[in-house]
XYZ file of C-alpha atoms in Angstrom:
610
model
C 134.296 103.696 133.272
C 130.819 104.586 133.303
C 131.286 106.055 129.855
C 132.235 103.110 128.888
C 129.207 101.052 130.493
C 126.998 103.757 128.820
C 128.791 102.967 125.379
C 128.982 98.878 126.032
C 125.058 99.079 126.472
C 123.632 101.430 123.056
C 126.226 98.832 121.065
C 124.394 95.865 122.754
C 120.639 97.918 121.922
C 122.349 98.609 118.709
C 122.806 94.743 117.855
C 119.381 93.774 119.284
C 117.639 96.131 117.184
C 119.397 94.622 113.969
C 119.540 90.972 114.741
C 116.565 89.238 112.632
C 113.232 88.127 114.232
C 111.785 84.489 113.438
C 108.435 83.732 113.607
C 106.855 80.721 113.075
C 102.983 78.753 113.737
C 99.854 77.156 112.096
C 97.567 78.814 109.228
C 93.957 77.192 109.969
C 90.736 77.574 108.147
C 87.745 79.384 110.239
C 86.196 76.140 110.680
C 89.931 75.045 112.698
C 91.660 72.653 109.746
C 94.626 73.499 109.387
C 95.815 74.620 105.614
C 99.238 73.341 103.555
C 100.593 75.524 100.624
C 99.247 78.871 101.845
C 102.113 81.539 100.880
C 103.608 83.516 103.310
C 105.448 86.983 102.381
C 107.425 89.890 104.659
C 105.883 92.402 102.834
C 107.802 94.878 100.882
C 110.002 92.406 99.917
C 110.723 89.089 98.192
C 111.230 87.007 101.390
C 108.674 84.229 102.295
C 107.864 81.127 102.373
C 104.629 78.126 102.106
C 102.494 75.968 105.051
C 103.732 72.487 104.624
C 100.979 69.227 105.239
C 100.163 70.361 108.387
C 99.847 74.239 108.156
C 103.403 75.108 110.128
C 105.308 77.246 108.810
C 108.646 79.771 109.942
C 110.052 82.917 108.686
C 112.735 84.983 109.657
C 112.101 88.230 108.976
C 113.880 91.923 109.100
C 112.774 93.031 112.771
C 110.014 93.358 114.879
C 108.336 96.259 112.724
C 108.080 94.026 109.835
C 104.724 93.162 108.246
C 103.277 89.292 106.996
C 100.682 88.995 104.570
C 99.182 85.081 104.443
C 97.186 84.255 101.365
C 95.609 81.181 99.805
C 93.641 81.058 96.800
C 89.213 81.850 98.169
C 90.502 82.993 101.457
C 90.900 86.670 102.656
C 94.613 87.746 102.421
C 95.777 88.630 106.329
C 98.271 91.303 106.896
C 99.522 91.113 110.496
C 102.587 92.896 112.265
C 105.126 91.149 113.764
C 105.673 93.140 117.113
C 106.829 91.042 120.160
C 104.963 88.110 119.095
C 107.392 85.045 117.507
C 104.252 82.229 117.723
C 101.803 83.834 115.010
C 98.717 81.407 114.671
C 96.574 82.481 112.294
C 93.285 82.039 111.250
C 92.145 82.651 107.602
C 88.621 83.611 106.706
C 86.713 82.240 103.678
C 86.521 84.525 100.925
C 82.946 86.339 99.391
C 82.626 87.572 96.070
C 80.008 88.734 94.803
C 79.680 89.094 90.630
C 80.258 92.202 89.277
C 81.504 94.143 86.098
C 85.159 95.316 85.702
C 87.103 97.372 83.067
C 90.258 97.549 81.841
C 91.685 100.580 80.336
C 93.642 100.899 77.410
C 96.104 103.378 75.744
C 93.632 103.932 72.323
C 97.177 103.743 70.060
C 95.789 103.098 66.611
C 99.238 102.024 65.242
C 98.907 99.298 67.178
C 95.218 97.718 67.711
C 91.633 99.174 67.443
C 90.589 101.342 70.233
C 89.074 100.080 73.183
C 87.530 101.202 76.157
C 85.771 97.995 78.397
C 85.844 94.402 79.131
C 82.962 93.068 80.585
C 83.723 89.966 82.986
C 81.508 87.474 84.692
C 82.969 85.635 87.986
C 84.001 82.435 88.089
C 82.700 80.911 91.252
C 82.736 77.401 93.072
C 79.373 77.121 94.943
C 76.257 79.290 95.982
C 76.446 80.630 100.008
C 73.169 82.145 101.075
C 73.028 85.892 99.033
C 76.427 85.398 98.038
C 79.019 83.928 95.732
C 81.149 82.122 97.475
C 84.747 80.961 96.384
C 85.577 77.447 98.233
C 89.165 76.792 99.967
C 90.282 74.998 96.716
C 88.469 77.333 93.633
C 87.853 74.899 91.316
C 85.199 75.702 88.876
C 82.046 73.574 88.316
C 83.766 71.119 85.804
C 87.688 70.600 85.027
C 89.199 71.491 81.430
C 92.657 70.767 82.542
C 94.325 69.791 79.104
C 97.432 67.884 79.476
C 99.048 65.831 75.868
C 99.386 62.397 76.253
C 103.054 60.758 77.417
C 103.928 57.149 75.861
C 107.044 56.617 78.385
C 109.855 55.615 76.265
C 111.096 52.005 76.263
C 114.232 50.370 76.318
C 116.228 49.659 72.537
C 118.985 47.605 72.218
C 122.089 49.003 70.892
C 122.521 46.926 68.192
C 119.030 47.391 66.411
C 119.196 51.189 67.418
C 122.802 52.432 68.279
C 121.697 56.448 68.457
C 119.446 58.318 71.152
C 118.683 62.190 69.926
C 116.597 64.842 72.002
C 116.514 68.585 72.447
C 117.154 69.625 75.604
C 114.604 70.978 78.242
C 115.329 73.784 80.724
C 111.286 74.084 81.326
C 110.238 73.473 84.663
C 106.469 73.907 84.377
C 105.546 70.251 85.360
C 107.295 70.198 88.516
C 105.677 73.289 89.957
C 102.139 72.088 88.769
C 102.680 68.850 90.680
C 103.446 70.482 93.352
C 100.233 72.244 93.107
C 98.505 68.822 92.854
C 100.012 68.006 95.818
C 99.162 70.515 97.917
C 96.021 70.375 97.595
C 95.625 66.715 98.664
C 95.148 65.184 95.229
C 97.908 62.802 93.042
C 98.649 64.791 89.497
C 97.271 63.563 86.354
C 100.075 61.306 85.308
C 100.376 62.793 81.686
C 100.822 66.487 84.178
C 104.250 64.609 85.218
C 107.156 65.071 83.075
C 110.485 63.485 84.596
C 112.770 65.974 82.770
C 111.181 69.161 83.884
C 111.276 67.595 87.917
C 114.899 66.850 87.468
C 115.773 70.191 85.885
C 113.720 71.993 88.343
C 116.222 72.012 90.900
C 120.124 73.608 90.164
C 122.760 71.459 90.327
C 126.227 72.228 91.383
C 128.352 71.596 88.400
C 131.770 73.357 87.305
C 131.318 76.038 85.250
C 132.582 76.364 81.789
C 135.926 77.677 80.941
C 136.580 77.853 77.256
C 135.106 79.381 74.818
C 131.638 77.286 74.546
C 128.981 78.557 76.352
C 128.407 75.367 78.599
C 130.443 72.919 79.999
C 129.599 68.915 80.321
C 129.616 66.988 83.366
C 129.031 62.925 83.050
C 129.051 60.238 85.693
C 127.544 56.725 86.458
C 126.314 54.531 89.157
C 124.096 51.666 89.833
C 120.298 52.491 89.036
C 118.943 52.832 92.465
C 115.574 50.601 91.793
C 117.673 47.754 89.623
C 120.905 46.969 90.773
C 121.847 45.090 87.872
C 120.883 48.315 85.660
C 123.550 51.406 85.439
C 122.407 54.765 85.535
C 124.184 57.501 83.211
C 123.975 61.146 83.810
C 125.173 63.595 81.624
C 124.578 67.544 82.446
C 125.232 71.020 81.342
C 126.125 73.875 83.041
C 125.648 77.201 80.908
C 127.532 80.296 81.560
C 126.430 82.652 84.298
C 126.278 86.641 83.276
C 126.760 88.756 85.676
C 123.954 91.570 86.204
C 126.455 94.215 84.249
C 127.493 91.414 81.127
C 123.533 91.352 80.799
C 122.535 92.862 77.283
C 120.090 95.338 76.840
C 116.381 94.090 76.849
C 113.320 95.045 74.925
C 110.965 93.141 77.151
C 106.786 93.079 75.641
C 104.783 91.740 78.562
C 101.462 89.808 76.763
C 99.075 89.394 79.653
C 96.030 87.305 79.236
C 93.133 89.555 80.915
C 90.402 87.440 80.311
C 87.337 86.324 82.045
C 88.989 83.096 82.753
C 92.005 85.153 84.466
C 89.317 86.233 87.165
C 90.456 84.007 90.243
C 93.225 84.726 93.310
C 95.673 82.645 91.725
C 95.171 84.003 88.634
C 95.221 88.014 87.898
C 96.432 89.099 91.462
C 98.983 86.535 91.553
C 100.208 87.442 87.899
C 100.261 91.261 89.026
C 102.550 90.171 91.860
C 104.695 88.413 89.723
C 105.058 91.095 87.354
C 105.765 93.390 89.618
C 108.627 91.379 91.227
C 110.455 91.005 87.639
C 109.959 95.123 87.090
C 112.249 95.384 90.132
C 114.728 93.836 88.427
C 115.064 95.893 85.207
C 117.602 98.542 84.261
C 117.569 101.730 82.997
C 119.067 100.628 79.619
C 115.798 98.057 79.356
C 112.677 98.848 77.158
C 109.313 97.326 78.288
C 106.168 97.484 76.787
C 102.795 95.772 77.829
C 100.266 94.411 75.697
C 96.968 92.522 77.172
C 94.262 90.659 75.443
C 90.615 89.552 76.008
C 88.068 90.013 73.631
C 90.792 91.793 71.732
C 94.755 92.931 72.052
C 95.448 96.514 73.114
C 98.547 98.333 74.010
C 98.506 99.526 77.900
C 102.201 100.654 78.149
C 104.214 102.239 75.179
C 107.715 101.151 75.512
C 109.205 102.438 78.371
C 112.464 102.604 79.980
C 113.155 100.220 83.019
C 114.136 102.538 85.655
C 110.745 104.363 85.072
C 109.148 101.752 87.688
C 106.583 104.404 88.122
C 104.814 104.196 84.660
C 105.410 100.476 84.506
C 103.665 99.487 87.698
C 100.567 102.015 87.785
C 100.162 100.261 84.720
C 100.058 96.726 86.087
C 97.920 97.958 88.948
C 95.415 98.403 86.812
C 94.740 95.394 85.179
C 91.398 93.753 85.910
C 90.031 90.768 84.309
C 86.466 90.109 82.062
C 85.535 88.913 78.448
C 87.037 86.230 76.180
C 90.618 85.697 75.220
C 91.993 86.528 71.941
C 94.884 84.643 72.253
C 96.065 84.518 68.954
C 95.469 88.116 68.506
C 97.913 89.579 71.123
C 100.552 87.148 70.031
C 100.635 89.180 66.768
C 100.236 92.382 68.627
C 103.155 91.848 71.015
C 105.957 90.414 68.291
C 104.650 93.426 66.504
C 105.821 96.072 69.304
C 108.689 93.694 70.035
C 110.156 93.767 66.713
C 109.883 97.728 65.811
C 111.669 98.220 69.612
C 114.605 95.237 68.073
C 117.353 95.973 69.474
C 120.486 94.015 67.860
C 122.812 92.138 69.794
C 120.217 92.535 72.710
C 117.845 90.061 74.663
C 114.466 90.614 72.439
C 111.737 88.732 74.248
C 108.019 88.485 74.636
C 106.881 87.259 78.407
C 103.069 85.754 77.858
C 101.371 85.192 81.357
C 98.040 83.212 81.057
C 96.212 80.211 81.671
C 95.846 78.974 77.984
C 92.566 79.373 77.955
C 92.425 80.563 74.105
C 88.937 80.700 72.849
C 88.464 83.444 70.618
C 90.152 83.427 66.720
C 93.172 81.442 65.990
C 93.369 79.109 69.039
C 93.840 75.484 68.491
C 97.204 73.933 69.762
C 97.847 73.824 65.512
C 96.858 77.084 64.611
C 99.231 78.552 67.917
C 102.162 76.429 66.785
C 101.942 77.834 62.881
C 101.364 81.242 64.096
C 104.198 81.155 67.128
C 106.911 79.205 64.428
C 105.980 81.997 62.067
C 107.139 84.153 64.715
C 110.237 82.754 65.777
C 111.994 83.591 62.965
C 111.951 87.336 63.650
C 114.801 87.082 66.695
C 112.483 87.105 69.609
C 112.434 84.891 72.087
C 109.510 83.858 74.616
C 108.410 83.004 78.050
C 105.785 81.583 78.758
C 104.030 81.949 82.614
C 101.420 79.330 83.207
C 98.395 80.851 85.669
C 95.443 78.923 87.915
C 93.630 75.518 87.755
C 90.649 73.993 86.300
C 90.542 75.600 83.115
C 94.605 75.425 82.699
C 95.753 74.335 79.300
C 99.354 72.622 79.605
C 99.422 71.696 76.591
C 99.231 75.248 74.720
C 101.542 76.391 76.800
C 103.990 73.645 76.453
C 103.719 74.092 72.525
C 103.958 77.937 72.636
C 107.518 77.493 74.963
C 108.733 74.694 72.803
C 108.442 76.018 68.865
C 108.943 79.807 70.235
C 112.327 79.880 70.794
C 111.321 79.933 74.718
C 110.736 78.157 78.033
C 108.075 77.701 79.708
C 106.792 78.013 84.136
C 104.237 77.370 86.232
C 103.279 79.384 88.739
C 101.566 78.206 91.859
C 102.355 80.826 94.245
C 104.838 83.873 95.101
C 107.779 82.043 96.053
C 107.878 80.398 92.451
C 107.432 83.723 91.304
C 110.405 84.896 92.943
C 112.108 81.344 92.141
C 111.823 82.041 88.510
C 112.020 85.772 87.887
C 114.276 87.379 90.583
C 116.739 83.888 91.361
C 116.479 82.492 88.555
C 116.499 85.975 86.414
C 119.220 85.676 83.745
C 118.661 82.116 82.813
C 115.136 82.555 82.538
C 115.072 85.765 80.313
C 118.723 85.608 78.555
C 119.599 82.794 76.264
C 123.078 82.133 75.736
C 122.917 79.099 72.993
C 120.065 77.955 71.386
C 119.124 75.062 69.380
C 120.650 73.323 71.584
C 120.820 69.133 70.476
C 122.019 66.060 72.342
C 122.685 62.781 70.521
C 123.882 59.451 72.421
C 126.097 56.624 70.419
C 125.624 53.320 72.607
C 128.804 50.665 72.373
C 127.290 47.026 71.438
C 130.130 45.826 72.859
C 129.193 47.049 76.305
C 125.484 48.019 76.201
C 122.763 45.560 75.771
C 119.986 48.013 76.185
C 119.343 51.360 77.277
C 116.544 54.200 77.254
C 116.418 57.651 78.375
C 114.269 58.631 81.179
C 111.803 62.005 80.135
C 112.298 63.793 77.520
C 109.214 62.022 75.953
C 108.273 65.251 74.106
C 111.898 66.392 73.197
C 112.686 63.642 71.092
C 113.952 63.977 67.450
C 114.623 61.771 64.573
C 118.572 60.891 64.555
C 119.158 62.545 60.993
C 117.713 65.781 62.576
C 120.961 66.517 64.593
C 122.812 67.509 61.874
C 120.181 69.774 60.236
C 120.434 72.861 61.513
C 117.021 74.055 59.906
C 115.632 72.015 62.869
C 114.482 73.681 66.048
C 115.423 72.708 69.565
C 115.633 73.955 73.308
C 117.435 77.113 74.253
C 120.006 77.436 77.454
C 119.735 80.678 79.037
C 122.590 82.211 81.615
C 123.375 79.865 84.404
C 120.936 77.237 83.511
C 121.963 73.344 84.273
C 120.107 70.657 81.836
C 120.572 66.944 83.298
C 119.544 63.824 81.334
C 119.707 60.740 82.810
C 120.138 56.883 80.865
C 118.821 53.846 82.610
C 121.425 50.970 80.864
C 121.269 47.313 80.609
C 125.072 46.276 80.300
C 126.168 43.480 78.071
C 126.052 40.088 79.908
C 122.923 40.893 82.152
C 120.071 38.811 82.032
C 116.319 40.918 81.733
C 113.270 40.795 80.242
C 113.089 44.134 79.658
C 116.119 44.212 76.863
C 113.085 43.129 73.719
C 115.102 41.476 70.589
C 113.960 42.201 67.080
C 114.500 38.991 64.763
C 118.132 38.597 63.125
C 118.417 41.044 60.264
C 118.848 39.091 56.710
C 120.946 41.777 55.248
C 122.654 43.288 58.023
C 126.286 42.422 60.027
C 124.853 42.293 64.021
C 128.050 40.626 65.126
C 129.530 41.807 68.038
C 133.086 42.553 68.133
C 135.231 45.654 68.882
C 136.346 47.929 71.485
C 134.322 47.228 74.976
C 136.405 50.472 76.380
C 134.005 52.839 75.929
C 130.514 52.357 77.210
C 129.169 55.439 74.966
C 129.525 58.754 72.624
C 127.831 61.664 73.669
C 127.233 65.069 70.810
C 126.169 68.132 71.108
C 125.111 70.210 68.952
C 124.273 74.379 69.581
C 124.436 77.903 68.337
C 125.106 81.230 69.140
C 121.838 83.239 69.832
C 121.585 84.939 66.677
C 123.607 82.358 65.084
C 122.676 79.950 61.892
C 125.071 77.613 61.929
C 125.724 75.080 64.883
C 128.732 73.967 66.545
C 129.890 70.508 67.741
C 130.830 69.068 70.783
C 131.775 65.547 71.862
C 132.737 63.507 75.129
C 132.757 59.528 75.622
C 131.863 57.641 78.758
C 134.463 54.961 79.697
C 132.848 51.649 80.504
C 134.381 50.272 83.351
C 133.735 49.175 86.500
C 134.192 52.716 88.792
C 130.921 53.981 90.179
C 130.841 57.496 90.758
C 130.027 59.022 94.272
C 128.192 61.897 92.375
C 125.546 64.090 94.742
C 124.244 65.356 91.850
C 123.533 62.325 89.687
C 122.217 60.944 93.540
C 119.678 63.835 93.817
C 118.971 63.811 90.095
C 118.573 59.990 90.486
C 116.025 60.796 93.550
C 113.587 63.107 91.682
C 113.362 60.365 88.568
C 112.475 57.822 91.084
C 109.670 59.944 92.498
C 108.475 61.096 88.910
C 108.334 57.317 87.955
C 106.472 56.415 90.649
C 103.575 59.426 89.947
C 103.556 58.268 86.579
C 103.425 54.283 87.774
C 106.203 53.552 85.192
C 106.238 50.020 84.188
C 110.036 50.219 85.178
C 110.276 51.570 88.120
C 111.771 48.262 89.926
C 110.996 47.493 93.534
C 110.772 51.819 94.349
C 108.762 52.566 97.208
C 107.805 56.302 97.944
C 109.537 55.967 101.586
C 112.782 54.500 99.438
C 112.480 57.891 97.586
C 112.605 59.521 100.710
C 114.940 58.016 101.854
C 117.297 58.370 98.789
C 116.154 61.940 98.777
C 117.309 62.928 102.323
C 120.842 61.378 102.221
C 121.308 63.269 98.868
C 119.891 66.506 99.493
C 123.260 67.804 100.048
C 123.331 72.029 99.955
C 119.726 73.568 100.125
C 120.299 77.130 99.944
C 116.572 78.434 98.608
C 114.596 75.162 100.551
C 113.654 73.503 97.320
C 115.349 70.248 97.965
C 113.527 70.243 101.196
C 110.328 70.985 99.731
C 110.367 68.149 97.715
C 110.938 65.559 100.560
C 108.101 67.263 102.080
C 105.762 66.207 98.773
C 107.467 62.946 98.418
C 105.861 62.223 102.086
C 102.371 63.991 100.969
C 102.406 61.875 97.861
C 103.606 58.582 100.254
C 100.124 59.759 102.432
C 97.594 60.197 99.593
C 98.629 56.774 98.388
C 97.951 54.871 101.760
């Protein structure tokens, strides 16, 4: 019996010592305010998590031996061990740095750039502290070069005057990440920051996945438009094929990594590193990867080398250090270069460029990027493009770099979206599985008045251009869900918004016909390597069933919100606490927090407003 006691008693120490510790508290300033958005990591791992508005945060991490690192961009990261403690206050001090000069060393390969030895960099600093340099809470430099392209919101068209709506699709998520970043720091985003598309496909949606031979499958469904009850709302969404780790093809993966003067901030270089780092982990032995960075000039810092030599590929990241100008266009060339003598056919070929746009040294206009980055699309490779920091950030590069480059483009604000997009989100973001991917909408006269698609601004294309297959559009990668959404005026309903042209002379406008069908939708795609595109088609029936559809709900929610940043002239009677209220009833499954998150920022955005 006592035996058995004795064994009853290690099995309950046993279970103890493996059950999971949570932690949770406040991050403050050192003056007491409490700080949102600062990102919290078990370190050694991938696990973490962000303050929200009022600095609170919890974590459940491995055991009581487990470390926490807290850092937020011009404060002092904090490492602190859990122990006994599962209330962890913590106070983060203000960060001092003073200027000074930093190298970075590269491999002198002349077969692939010049030789060259050391960057010099000058800091980048907020405001003057006694002797010191000192970086503020928020880092932002002395005057804001944010560049953002301007969004004219599309309008409604009446079916009869123009019966077909054609777009590329948009897996890019970059806006949603950068509002967030807005957000956080107490400030409403730039409205032309806010693309609807890239908030609704930030999030994953839970559609069927495909089960014949195309490499997506197509989910449709309709309700009433939450903010005009008259108005339906059409959804129609992909879901691409999910690879398993072992389907995965063989990479040849060339890092280009912007080491520039401008890189020089917390959320910049060090948060890059990080990044990088957490995608290495993730590599195989059958994977090549080289790495490439630019300043002043483009240099070579890692030959190609095989994945499982994590070794040779981190001690290289390690030590990266920023300083000098940025020769943007200059390790573009350098990295398709190395990219396409490591080709490997059949296999994901792929250059990952991590910067803040901040081009300012030979070609480097948004013009002179898109020639050079079209000229380079047509050697197999695809790209990735990582969007860095604040203040000097150039959207708009980066969105044209992602968009003509055969690629897709992030922003990223902090670990966790680091993790989101290159260890969760892995195989979608670095392995396409169609590309040139093409959507184009018939409306029925007979049953639509009016209708216009909500985002996709930037991703429209002429109708003629869906059967050309010489013209370029998004790519899917493995796993990835695209969702477009329709705002429709049916026949019979009354509204202002529904703008008549005057009777065409030559031209039958009449209606008459079948009323079954509410719309055609096409798509168009091809195979990776593939020239020649394949069709497929599904209609919408138009009758009077509204669908209970969580997804279109949620999808529904995050349009709302983006409509309301961006002050649309149509967003109806929406209210931010509707949105939040619409986005907590359809929240449905949240396994990663995201769809919590965002009710979080709908009720910042709901507080910076008041």
């Amino acid at each position: 019996m006592q035996k058995l006691i004795f064994l009853f008693t290690l099995l309950v120490a046993f279970n103890a010592k493996a059950e999971t510790v949570n932690i949770y508290g406040t991050v403050y300033d050192d003056s007491g305010n409490a700080i949102s958005g600062v990102t919290i990591v078990e370190m050694s791992t991938t696990n973490g998590t962000l303050t929200d508005i009022n600095g609170h945060y919890s974590l459940q991490v491995k055991d009581e031996k487990s470390k926490v690192s807290y850092s937020y961009v011009g404060f002092k990261t904090k490492e602190i061990k859990v122990g006994t403690k599962r209330k962890m206050d913590v106070i983060l001090q203000t960060e001092v740095m003073e200027l000074q000069e930093v190298v970075v060393d590269m491999i002198a390969e002349e077969e692939y750039a010049p030789k060259m030895s050391k960057v010099a960099m000058t800091g980048a600093v907020s405001r003057v502290a006694g002797s010191g340099l000192m970086m503020t809470q928020h880092f932002e430099p002395a005057y804001n070069t944010e560049e953002y392209d301007a969004i004219e919101e599309n309008i409604f068209h009446t079916s009869h005057d123009k019966p077909l709506s054609t777009f590329s699709i948009d897996v890019d998520a970059a806006s949603y990440s950068n509002m967030r970043r807005f957000l956080n720091m107490g400030t409403m985003p730039p409205k032309d920051a806010v693309r609807i598309e890239e908030m609704i496909n930030y999030f994953k949606y839970d559609y069927n996945n495909p089960t014949g031979s195309d490499p997506f499958a197509i989910h449709t469904s309709k309700t009433k438009a939450p903010w005009n009850k008259d108005h339906l709302l059409v959804k129609i969404g992909i879901q691409g094929k999910k690879l398993e780790m072992d389907e995965l093809p063989a990479s040849n993966v060339v890092f280009l990594l912007d080491v520039s003067g401008s890189m020089n901030a917390p959320n910049k270089l060090p948060l890059l590193k990080s990044s990088i780092k957490m995608l290495t982990n993730e590599l195989r032995a059958e994977d090549k990867i080289s790495i490439v960075v630019y300043a002043g000039a483009a240099g070579l810092v890692l030959p190609p080398t095989d994945g499982n030599d994590k070794k040779a590929i981190l001690e290289a990241i390690e030590k990266l250090q920023a300083g000098g100008s940025t020769a943007g266009g200059a390790g573009i060339q350098l990295a398709y270069k190395v990219a396409e003598e490591q080709f490997i056919e059949g296999g994901n070929n792929r250059v990952i460029l991590a910067t803040d746009g901040d081009f300012n040294v030979g070609a480097s206009s948004n013009g002179e990027m898109q020639r050079l980055i079209e000229e380079k699309r047509e050697s197999g490779v695809f790209l990735t493009v990582l969007g860095f920091g604040m203040g000097n950030y150039k959207d708009s590069k980066m969105e044209t770099l992602a968009d003509k480059g055969n690629g897709n483009y992030a922003y990223i604000d902090n670990i966790m979206e680091a993790k989101k997009v290159l260890v969760t989100e892995f195989g979608g973001t670095l392995f396409t599985i169609a590309k040139d991917v093409k959507i184009q909408v018939e409306f029925n006269p007979n049953a639509v008045q009016a209708y216009r698609l909500i985002g996709y601004e930037n991703r429209k294309l002429n109708d003629e251009d869906f059967n050309d297959d010489k013209k370029d559009a998004g790519e899917l990668g493995s796993g990835h869900t695209v969702t477009a959404l329709y705002e429709v005026i049916p026949v019979g309903v009354k509204s202002e918004l529904a703008k008549d042209i005057d009777p065409l002379k030559y031209q039958n406008t009449t209606t008459h016909g079948n009323a079954d069908e509410l719309l055609t939708v096409k798509f168009r795609y091809k195979e990776p390597d593939g020239t020649k595109s394949k069709l497929i088609t599904k209609t919408i029936a138009n009758d009077n069933r509204m669908d209970n559809d969580e997804n279109l709900n949620w999808a529904a929610s995050v349009a709302a919100f983006g409509m309301l940043l961006r002050d649309s002239e149509f967003k109806g009677d929406l209210t931010f606490d509707s949105v939040l209220t619409m986005a907590k009833n359809a929240a449905g499954d949240d396994e990663y927090g995201y769809r919590g998150e965002f009710v979080k920022l709908v009720d910042i955005a709901s507080h910076l407003t008041q």
